[in-house]
mmCIF file of C-alpha atoms in Angstrom:
data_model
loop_
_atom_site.group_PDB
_atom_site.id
_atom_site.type_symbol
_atom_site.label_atom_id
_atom_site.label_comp_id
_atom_site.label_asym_id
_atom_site.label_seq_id
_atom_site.Cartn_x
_atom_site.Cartn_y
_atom_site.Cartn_z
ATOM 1 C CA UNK I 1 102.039 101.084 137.718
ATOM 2 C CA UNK I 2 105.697 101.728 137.383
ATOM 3 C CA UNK I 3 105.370 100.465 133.661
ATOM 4 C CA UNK I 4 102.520 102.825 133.064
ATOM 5 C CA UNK I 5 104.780 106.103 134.731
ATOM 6 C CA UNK I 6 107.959 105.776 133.123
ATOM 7 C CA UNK I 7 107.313 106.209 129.252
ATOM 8 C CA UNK I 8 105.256 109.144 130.164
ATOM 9 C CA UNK I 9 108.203 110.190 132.634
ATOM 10 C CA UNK I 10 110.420 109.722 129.657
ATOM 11 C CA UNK I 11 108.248 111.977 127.352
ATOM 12 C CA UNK I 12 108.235 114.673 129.121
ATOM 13 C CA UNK I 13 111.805 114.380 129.729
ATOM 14 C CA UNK I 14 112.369 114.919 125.693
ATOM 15 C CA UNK I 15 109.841 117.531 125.608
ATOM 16 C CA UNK I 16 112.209 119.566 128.124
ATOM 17 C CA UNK I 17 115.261 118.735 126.239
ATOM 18 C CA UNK I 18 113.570 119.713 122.799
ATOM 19 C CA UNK I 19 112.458 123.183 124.438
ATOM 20 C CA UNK I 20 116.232 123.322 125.720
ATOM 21 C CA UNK I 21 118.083 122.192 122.339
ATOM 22 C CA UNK I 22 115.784 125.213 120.567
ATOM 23 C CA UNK I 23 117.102 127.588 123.319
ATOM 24 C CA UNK I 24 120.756 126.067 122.485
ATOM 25 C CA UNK I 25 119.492 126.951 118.067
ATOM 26 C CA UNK I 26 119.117 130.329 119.367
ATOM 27 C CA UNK I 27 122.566 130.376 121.166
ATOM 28 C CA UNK I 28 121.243 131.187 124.585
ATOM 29 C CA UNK I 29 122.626 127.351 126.010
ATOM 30 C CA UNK I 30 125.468 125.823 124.466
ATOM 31 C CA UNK I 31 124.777 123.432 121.855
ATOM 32 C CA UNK I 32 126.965 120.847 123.315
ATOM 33 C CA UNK I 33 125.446 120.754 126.932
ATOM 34 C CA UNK I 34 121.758 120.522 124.914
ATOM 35 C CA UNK I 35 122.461 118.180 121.946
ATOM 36 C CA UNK I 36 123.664 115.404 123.937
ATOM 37 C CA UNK I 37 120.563 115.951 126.778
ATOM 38 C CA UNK I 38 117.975 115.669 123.674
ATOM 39 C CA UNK I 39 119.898 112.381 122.545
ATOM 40 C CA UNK I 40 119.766 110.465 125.976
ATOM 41 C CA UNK I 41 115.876 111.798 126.111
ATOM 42 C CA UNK I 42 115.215 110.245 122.585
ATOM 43 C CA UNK I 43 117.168 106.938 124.092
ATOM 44 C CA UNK I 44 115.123 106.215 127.094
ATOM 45 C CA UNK I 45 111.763 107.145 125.639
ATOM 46 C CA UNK I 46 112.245 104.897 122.497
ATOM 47 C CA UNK I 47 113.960 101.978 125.205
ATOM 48 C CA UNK I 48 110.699 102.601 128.106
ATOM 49 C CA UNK I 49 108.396 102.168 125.037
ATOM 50 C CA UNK I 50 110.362 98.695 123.188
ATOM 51 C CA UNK I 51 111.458 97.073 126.261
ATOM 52 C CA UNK I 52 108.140 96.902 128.148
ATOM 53 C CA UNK I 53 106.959 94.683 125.442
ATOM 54 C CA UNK I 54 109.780 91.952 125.030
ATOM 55 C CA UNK I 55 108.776 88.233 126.127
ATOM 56 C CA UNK I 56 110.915 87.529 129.017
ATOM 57 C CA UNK I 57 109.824 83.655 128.992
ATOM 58 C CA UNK I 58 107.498 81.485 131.071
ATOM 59 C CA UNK I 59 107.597 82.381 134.668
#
């Protein structure tokens, strides 16, 4: 189940940080407190989706 949660998790993680980095476009949050947010977000929902599919060998 925990697979299932955290790529959604993540997802709506980045959604909050995109909504944030427009906020920082329109100068009302620094751009460097919301750029770096929006790049971590990107990270873990592109590593939650890749790494729940590698082979991790014969148990």
């Amino acid at each position: 189940m925990k697979q299932f949660i955290q790529p959604i998790l993540f997802l709506i993680l980045t959604g909050v940080a995109f909504i944030l980095n427009i906020l920082g476009l329109m100068q009302v949050i620094p751009l460097y407190i919301t750029l770096p947010l929006l790049f971590i977000a990107i990270y873990l929902t592109i590593y939650s989706f890749v790494h729940r599919r590698t082979y991790r060998g014969m148990r």
